Coordinates of C-alpha atoms in Angstrom, one line a residue:
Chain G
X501 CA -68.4 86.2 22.3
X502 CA -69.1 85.3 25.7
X503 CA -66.4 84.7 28.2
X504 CA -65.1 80.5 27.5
X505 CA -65.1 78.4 30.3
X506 CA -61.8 76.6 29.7
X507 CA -59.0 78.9 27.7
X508 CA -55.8 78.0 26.0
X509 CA -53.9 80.2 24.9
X510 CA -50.9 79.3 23.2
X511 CA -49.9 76.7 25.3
X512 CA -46.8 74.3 24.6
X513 CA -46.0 71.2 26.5
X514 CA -42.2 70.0 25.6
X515 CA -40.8 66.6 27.4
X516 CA -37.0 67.7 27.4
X517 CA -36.3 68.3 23.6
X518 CA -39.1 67.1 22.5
X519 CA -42.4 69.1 21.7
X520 CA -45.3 67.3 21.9
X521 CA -47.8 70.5 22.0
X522 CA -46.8 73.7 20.5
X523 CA -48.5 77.0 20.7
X524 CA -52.5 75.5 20.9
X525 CA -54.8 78.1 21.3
X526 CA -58.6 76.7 22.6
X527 CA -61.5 77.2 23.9
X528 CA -64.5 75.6 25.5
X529 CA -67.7 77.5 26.3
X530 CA -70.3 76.9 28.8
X531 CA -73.2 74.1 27.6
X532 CA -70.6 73.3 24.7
X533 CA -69.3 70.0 23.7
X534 CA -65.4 70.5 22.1
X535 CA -64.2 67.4 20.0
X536 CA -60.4 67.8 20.1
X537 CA -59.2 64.9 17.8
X538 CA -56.2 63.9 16.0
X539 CA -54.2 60.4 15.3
X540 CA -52.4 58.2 17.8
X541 CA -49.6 60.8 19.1
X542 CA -50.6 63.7 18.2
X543 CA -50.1 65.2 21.5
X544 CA -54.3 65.2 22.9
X545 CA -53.4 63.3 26.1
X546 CA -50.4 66.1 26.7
X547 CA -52.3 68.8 26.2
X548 CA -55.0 67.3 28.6
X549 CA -52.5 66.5 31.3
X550 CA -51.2 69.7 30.8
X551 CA -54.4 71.6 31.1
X552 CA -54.9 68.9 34.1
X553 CA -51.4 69.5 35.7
X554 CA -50.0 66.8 35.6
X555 CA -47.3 67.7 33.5
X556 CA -46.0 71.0 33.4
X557 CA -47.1 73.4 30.5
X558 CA -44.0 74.7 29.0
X559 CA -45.4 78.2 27.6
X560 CA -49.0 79.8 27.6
X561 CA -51.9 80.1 29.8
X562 CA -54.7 77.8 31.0
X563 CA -57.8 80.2 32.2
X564 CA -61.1 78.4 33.9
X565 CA -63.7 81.0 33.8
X566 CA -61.2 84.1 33.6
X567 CA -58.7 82.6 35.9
X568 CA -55.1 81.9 35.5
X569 CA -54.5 78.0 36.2
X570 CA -51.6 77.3 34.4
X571 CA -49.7 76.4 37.7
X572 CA -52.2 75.4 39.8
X573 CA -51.8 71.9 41.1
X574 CA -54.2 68.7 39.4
X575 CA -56.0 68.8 43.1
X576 CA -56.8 72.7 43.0
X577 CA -58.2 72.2 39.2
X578 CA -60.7 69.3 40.5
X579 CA -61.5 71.6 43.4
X580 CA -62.3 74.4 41.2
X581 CA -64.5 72.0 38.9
X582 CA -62.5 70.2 35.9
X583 CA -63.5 66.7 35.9
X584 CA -61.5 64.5 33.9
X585 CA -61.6 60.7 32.9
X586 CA -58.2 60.0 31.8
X587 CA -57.1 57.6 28.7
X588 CA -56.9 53.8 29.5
X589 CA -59.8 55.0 32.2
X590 CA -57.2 54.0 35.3
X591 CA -59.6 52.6 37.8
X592 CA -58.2 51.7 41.3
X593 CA -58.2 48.3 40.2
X594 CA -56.8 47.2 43.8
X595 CA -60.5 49.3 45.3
X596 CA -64.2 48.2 44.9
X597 CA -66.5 50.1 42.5
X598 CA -67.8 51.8 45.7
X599 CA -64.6 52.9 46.8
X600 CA -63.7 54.5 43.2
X601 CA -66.7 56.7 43.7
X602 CA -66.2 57.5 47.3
X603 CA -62.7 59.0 46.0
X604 CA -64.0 60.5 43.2
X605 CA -66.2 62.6 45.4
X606 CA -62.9 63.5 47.9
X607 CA -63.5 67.3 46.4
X608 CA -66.7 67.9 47.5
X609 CA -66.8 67.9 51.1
X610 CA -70.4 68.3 51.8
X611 CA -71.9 64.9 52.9
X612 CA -75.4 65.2 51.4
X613 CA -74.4 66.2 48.3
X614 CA -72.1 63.6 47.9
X615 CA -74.5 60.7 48.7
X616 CA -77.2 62.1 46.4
X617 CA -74.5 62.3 43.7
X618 CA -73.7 58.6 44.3
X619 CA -77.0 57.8 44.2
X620 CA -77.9 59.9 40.8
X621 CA -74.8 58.0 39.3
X622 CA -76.3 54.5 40.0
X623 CA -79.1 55.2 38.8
X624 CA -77.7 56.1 35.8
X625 CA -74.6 53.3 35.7
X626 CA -76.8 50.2 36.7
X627 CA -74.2 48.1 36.4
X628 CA -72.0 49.8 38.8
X629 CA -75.0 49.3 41.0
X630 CA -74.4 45.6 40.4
X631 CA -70.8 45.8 40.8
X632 CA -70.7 47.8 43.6
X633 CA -69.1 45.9 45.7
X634 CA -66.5 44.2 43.4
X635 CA -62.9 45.1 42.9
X636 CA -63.1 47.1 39.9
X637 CA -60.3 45.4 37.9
X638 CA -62.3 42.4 37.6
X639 CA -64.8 44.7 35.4
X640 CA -64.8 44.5 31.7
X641 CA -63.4 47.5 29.6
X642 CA -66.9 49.2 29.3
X643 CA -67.8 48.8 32.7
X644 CA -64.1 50.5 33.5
X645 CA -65.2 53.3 31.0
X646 CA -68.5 53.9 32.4
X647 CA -66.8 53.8 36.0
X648 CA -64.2 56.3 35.3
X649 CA -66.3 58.8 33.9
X650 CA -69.0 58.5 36.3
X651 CA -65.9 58.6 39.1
X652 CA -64.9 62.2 37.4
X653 CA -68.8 63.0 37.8
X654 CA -68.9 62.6 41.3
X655 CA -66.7 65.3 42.3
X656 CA -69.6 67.9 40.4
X657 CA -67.7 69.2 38.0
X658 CA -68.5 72.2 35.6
X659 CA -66.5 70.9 32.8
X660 CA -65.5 67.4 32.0
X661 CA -62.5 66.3 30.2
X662 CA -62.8 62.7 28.3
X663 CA -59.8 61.1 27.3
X664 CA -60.5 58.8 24.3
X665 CA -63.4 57.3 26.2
X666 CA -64.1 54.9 23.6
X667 CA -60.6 53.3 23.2
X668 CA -59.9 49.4 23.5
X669 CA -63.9 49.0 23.5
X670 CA -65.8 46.8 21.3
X671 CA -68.2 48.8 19.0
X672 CA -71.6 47.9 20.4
X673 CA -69.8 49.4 23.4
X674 CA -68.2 52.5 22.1
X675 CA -71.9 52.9 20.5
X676 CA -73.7 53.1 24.3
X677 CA -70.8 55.6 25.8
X678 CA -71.2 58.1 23.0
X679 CA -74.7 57.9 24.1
X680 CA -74.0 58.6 27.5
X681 CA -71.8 61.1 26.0
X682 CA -75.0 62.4 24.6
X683 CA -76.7 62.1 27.9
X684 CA -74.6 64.3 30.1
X685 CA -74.3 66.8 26.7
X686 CA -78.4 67.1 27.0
X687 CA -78.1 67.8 30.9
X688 CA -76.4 70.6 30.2
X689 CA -72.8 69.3 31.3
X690 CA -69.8 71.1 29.2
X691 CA -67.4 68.6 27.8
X692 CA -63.9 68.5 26.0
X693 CA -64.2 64.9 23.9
X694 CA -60.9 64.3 23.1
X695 CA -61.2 61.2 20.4
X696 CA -59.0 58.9 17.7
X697 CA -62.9 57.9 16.9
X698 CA -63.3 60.8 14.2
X699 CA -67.0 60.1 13.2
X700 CA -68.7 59.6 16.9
X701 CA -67.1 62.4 17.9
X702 CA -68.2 65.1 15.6
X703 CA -71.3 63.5 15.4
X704 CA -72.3 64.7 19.2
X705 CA -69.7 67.9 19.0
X706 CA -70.8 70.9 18.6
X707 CA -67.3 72.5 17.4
X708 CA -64.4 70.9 17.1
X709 CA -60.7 71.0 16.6
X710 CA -58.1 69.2 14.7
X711 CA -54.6 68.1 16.5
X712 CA -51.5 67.0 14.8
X713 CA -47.7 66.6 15.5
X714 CA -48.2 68.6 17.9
X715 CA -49.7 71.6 16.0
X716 CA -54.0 72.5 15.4
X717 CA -54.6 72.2 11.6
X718 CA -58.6 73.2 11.7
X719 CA -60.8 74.8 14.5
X720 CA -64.6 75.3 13.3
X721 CA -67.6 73.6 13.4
X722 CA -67.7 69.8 13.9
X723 CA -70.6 69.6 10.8
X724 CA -67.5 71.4 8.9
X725 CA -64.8 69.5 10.1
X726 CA -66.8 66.4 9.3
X727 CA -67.8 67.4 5.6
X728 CA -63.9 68.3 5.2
X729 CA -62.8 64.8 3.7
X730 CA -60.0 66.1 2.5
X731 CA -58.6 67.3 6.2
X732 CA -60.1 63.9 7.5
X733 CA -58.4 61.8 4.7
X734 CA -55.4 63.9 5.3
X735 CA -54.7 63.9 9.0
X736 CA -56.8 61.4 10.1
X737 CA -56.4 58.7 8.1
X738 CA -60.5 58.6 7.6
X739 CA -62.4 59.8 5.0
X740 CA -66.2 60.7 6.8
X741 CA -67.8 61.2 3.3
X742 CA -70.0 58.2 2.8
Chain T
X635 CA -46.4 22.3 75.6
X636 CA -45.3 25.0 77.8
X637 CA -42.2 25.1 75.8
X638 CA -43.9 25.2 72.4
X639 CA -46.6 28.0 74.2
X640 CA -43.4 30.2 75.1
X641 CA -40.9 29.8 71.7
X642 CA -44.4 30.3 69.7
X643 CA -45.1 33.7 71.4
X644 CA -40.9 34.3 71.0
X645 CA -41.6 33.9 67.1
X646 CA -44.6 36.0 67.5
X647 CA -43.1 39.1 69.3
X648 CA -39.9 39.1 67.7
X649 CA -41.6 38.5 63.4
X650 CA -44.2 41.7 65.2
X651 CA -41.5 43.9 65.5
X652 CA -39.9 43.4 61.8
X653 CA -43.8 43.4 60.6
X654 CA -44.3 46.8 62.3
X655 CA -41.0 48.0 60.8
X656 CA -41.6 46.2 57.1
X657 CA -44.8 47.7 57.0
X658 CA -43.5 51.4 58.0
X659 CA -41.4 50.5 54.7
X660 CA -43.6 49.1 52.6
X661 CA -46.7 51.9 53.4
X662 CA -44.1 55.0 52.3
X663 CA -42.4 52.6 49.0
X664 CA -46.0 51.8 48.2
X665 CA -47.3 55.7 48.0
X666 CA -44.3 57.7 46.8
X667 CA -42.0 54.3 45.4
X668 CA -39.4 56.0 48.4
X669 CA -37.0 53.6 50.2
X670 CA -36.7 55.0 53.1
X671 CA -33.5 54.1 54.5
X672 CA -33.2 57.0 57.6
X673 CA -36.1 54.7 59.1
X674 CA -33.8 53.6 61.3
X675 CA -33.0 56.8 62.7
X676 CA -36.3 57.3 63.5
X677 CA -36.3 55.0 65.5
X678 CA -33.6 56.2 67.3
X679 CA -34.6 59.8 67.7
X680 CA -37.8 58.2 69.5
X681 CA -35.0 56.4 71.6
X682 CA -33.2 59.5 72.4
X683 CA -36.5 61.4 73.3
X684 CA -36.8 58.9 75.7
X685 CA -33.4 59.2 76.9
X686 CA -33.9 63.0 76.8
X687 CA -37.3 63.0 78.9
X688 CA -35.9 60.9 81.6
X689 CA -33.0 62.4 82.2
X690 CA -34.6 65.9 82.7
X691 CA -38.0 65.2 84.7
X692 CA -36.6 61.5 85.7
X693 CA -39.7 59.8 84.4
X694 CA -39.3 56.4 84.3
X695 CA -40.1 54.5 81.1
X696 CA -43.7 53.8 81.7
X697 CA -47.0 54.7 80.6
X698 CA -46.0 57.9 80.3
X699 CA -42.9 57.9 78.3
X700 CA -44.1 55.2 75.8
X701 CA -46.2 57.7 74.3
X702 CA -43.9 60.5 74.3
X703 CA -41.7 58.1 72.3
X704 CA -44.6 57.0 69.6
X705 CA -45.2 61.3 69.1
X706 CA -41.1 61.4 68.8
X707 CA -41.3 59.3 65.8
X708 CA -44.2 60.2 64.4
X709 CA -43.5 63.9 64.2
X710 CA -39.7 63.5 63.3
X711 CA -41.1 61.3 60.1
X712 CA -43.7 63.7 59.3
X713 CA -40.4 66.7 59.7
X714 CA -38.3 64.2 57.2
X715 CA -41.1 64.2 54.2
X716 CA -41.5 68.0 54.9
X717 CA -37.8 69.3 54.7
X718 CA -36.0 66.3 53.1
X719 CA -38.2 64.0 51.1
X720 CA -40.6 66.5 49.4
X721 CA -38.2 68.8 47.7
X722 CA -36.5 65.6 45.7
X723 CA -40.4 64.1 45.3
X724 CA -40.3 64.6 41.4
X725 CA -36.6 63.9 40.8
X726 CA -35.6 60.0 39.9
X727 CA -35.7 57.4 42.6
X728 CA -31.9 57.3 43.2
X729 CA -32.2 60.9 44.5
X730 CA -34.8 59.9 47.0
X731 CA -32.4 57.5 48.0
X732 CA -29.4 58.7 48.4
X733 CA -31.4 62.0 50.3
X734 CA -32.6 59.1 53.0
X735 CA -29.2 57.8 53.2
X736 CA -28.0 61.5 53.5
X737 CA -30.7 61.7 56.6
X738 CA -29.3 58.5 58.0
X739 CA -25.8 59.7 58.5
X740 CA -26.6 63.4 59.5
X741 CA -28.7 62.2 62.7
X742 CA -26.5 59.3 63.2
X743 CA -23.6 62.0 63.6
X744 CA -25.6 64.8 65.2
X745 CA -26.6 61.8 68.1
X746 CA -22.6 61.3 68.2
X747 CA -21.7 64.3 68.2
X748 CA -24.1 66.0 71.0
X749 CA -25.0 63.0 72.8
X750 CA -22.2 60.3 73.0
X751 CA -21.2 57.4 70.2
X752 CA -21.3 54.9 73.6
X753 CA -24.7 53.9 74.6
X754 CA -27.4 55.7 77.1
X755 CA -29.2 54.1 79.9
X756 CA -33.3 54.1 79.8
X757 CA -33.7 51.8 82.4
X758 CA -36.8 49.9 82.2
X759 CA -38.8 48.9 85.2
X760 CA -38.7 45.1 86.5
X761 CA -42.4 44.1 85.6
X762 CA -42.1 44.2 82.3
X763 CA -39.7 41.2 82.8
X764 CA -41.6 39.1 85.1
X765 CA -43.3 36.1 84.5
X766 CA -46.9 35.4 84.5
X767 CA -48.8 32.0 85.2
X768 CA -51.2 31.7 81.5
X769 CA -52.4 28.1 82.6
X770 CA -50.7 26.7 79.5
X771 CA -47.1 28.4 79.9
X772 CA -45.7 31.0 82.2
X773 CA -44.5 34.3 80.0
X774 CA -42.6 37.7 80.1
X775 CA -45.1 40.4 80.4
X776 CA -42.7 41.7 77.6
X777 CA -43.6 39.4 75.1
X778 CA -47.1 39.7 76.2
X779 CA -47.8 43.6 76.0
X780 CA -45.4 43.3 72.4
X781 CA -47.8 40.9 70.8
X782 CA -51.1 42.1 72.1
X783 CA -49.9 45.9 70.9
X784 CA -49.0 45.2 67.4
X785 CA -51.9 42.7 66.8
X786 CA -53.6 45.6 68.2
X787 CA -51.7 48.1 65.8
X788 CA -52.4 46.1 62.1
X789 CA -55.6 46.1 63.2
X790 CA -56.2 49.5 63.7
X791 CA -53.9 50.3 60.7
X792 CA -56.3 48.1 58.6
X793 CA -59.2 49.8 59.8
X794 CA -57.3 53.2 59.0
X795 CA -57.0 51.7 55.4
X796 CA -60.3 50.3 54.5
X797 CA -62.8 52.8 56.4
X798 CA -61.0 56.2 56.1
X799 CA -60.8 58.0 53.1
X800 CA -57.5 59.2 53.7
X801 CA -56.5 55.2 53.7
X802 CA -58.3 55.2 50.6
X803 CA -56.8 57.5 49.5
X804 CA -53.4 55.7 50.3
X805 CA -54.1 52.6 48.9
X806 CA -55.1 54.3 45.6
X807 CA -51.9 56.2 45.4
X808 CA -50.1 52.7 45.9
X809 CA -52.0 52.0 42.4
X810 CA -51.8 55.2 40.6
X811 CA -50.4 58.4 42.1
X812 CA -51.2 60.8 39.1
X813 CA -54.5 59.7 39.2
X814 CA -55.4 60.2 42.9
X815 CA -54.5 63.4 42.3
X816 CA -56.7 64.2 39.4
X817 CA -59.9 63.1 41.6
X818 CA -59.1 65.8 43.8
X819 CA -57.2 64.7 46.8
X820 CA -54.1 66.4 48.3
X821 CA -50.8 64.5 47.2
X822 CA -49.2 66.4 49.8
X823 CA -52.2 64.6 52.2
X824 CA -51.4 61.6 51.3
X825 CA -47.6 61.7 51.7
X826 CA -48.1 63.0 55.4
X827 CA -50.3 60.3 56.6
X828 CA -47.7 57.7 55.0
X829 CA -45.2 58.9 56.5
X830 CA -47.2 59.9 60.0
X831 CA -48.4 55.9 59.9
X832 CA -45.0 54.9 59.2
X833 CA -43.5 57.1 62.3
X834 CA -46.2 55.7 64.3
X835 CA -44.9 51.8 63.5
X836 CA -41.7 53.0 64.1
X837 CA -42.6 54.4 67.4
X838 CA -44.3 51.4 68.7
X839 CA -41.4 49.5 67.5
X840 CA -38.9 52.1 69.3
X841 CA -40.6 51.7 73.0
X842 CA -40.1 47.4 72.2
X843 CA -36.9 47.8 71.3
X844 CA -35.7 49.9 74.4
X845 CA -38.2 47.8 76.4
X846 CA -35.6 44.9 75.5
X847 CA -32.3 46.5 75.6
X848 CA -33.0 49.2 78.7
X849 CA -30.3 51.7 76.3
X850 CA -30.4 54.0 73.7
X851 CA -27.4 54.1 70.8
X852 CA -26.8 55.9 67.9
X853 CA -27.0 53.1 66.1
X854 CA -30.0 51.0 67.8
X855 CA -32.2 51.7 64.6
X856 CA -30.0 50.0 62.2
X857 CA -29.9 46.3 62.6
X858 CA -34.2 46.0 63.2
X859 CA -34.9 48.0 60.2
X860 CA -32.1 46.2 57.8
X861 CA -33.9 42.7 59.1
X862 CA -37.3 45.0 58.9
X863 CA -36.3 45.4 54.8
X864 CA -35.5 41.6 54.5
X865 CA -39.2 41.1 56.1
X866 CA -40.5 43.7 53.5
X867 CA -38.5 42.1 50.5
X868 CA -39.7 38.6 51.6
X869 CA -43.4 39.3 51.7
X870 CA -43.1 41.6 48.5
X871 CA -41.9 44.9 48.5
X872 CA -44.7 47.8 49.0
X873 CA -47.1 45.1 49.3
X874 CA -48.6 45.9 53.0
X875 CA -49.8 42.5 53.4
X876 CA -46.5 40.7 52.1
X877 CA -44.7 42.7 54.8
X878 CA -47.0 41.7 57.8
X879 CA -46.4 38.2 56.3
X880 CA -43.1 38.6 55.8
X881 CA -42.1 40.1 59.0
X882 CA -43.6 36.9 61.2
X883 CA -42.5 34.8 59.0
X884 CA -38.7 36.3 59.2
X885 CA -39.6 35.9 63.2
X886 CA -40.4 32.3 63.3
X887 CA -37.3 31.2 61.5
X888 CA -35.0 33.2 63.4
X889 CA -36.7 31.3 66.8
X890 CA -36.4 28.0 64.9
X891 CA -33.1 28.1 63.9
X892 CA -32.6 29.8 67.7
X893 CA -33.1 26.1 68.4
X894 CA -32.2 23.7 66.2
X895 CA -28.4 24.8 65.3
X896 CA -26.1 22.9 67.7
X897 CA -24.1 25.5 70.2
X898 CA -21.2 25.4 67.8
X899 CA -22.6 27.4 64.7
X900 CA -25.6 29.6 67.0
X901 CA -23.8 32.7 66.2
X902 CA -24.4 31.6 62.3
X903 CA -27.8 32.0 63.1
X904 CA -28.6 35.0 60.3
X905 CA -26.6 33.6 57.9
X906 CA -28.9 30.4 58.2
X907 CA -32.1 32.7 57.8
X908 CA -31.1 35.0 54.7
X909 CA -29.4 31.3 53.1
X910 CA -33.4 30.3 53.3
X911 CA -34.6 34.0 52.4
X912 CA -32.4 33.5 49.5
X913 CA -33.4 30.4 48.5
X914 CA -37.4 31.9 49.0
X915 CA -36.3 34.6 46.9
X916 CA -35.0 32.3 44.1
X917 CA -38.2 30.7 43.6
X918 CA -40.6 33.8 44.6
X919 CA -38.7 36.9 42.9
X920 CA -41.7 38.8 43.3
X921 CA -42.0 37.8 47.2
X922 CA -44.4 35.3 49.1
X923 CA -47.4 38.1 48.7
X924 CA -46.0 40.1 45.6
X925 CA -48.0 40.3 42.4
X926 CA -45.6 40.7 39.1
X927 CA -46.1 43.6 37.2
X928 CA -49.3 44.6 35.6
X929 CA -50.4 46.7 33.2
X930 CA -51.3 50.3 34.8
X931 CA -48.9 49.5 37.7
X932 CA -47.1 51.8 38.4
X933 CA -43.3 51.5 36.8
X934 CA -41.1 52.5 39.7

């Protein structure tokens, strides 16, 4: 097995007496895409932040490429190359679109590569082009989505974290970030999906595991998580056989 | 016309000083949701620089000390968030509070203590008293430099927060703290600057303040900064522009009421002012600037 980018190994998150995480072990290797999915509180965005630092992991270890970063600060984790795009995107809504990207680049200090990164994410987000210069809460919930991930691209990351990027959008929407999604898989880009949107998400991942109170309940394959119905039915509320 | 000319620029030099001292407020609220109330001290440890300065080398306030003054504040403000603010940074907001009022009274006490509870002299040199012939009205040199410098000051401040990244960077963390984080940037950055900005407000406020009285007091940092947090509260609280706003507008009504209250009930003067603050307040909870809540703000 070769050596995973992002490692978790049994990590816990607990707010006072309450565990929302306990024990996860995970990993993400390089090129890979990770679907980590489970139902509305199942404890995905506290493991994320957790990994992220944001809130404090309460047992375990979080290793990027061998490392021990369970206590490293949110700012040393961008710095090292974790990207993330949070859940409910959190834009500077008071800042234009340009001035979202200009701080999602803060990490990487050299000035060259930052304005060819800009200008590869443009070209890529045309309508952040057109927004540019507009205050990015007056974009529509797509727009926010594509804006947020694109900010967590500009720092170069090596792996990308992508909190429920399709939530709150309408389905002709959720349909053209999965394919972005699909995009950044195909350029190589390592990503941890972490979804409510069962289907998409295994569709594009290439393992994937299964969250719930707190607790994993499958790690395998995303083709065998998805031919599962009985795990899907069962913790997801979803059957995927058609 | 000449009268008009001279009470305007009175409104305008008094509402420059609370808008300096609201903003110094509203810039550290707005970051780390801190209300800062030993801002008054540092106000007065600029003063007592001052003092300190003159009384060994016997440079007069000038040119020379102002500065000195503005590099008091700004590096006793930045000394505050280092030893006193950022240990309690995580715990609830009462904490930070009560830690600020803790500041308050320990350099109060230490200035009473190894200086004197009575007053200092810093005496200030005659020009900045005299008149000058505008063509329109004749004013204090004063009122003058204390306008032109804070009109300079918000400007450079807004510059500061549109062009730099680090002001970026500040007006993001007004927004979502967590999150400026999580693109990278240094909370602990962040938090300086504030706090060196608000030092620096405080600083230019300090050398105005003197400027005026020509003494130093353990307690010369109180009563600005209380009328500073009515400016802040007025305009909005943590709203930058709402304390700008609030603190001129605080300014022109204590002028106008300055005037218009026969002799008799002058010395009711404030009580006029916060009556109409109140009655501003009634109708605009959220201040004159103030947005109400909105979803992703932050819940402080």
């Amino acid at each position: 097995m070769t050596r995973a980018m992002l490692e978790l190994e049994s990590v816990s998150v607990d707010y006072g007496a309450v565990k929302a995480v306990q024990s996860v072990n995970l990993r993400v290797e390089e090129g890979e895409v990770v679907a980590l999915l489970g139902p509305n509180g199942a404890g995905k965005t506290s493991l994320i932040s957790a990994v992220m630092g944001i809130v404090p992991v309460s047992a375990g270890t979080v290793r990027f490429e061998g490392q021990d970063i369970t206590l490293a600060s949110p700012e040393e984790k961008v710095r090292k190359g974790i990207g993330i795009s949070p859940e409910g995107r959190r834009v500077f809504a008071n800042l234009t679109v340009a001035e979202n990207l200009q701080l999602g680049a803060s990490a990487q200090l050299d000035k060259e590569v930052r304005a060819a990164q800009l200008a590869k994410y443009l070209e890529m987000f045309p309508i952040l082009k057109q927004r540019y210069r507009q205050k990015a809460g007056t974009l529509s919930g797509g727009e926010q989505q594509q804006l947020a991930i694109s900010r967590c691209l500009m720092s170069r990351p090596r792996i990308v974290m992508l909190d429920e990027p399709s939530l709150g959008l309408a389905p002709v929407i959720v349909e053209k970030i999965f394919d972005l999604i699909a995009e950044l898989k195909a350029s190589g880009l390592t990503i941890l999906l972490v979804e409510q949107n069962a289907n998409e998400a295994l569709s594009i991942a290439d393992r994937a595991y299964l969250l719930h109170s707190g607790r994993l309940r499958f790690e395998g394959a995303a083709q065998e998580l998805f031919d599962s119905d009985d795990l899907m039915t069962h913790y997801m509320g979803v059957g995927t056989a058609q | 016309m000449e009268y008009v000319v001279q009470q305007l620029l009175n409104a305008l030099s008094i509402g420059g000083n609370y808008a300096l001292l609201a903003l110094g407020l509203a810039i550290v609220f707005s970051v780390i949701g801190l209300v800062n109330f030993a801002y008054g001290e540092v106000i007065a440890v600029a003063g007592y620089v001052m003092f300190a300065v003159f009384t060994v080398t016997g440079i007069a306030y000038g040119w020379v000390l102002m500065p000195i003054g503005i590099l008091a504040a700004v590096v006793v403000s930045i000394a505050l968030e280092r030893v006193a603010f950022r240990p309690v940074r995580y715990a609830p907001a009462a904490t930070g509070l009560l830690t600020a009022f803790g500041v308050s009274i320990l350099i109060k006490n230490f200035f009473i203590t190894v200086v004197a509870t009575r007053s200092k002299s810093v005496p200030t040199p005659a020009w900045l008293g005299q008149q000058i012939d505008i063509g329109i009205a004749r004013i204090q040199v004063i009122q003058l430099l204390e306008t032109g410098v804070t009109a300079v000051a918000l400007l450079l401040l807004l510059l500061i927060l549109r062009r730099t990244n680090i002001g970026l960077a500040m007006r993001a963390a007004a927004r979502d703290f967590d999150m400026v984080r999580m693109v990278g940037i240094n909370a602990n950055k962040v938090i300086a600057a504030a706090f060196a900005v608000s030092g620096f407000l405080a600083g230019l406020a300090a050398i105005f303040i003197i400027a005026r009285r020509g003494v130093v007091d353990p307690f010369m940092g109180f009563t600005p900064v209380l009328k500073a947090f009515v400016a802040a509260v007025l305009g909005g609280f943590g709203s930058l522009g709402g304390a700008v706003v609030g603190g001129f507008l605080l300014g022109a009504l204590e002028v106008f009421f300055q005037l218009v209250l026969p002799p008799s009930v002058a010395g009711y003067r404030d009580a006029f002012v916060f009556v109409l603050v109140a009655a501003i307040l009634v109708w605009r909870p959220q201040g004159l600037v103030g947005t109400k809540r909105q979803f992703g703000d932050k819940d402080e």
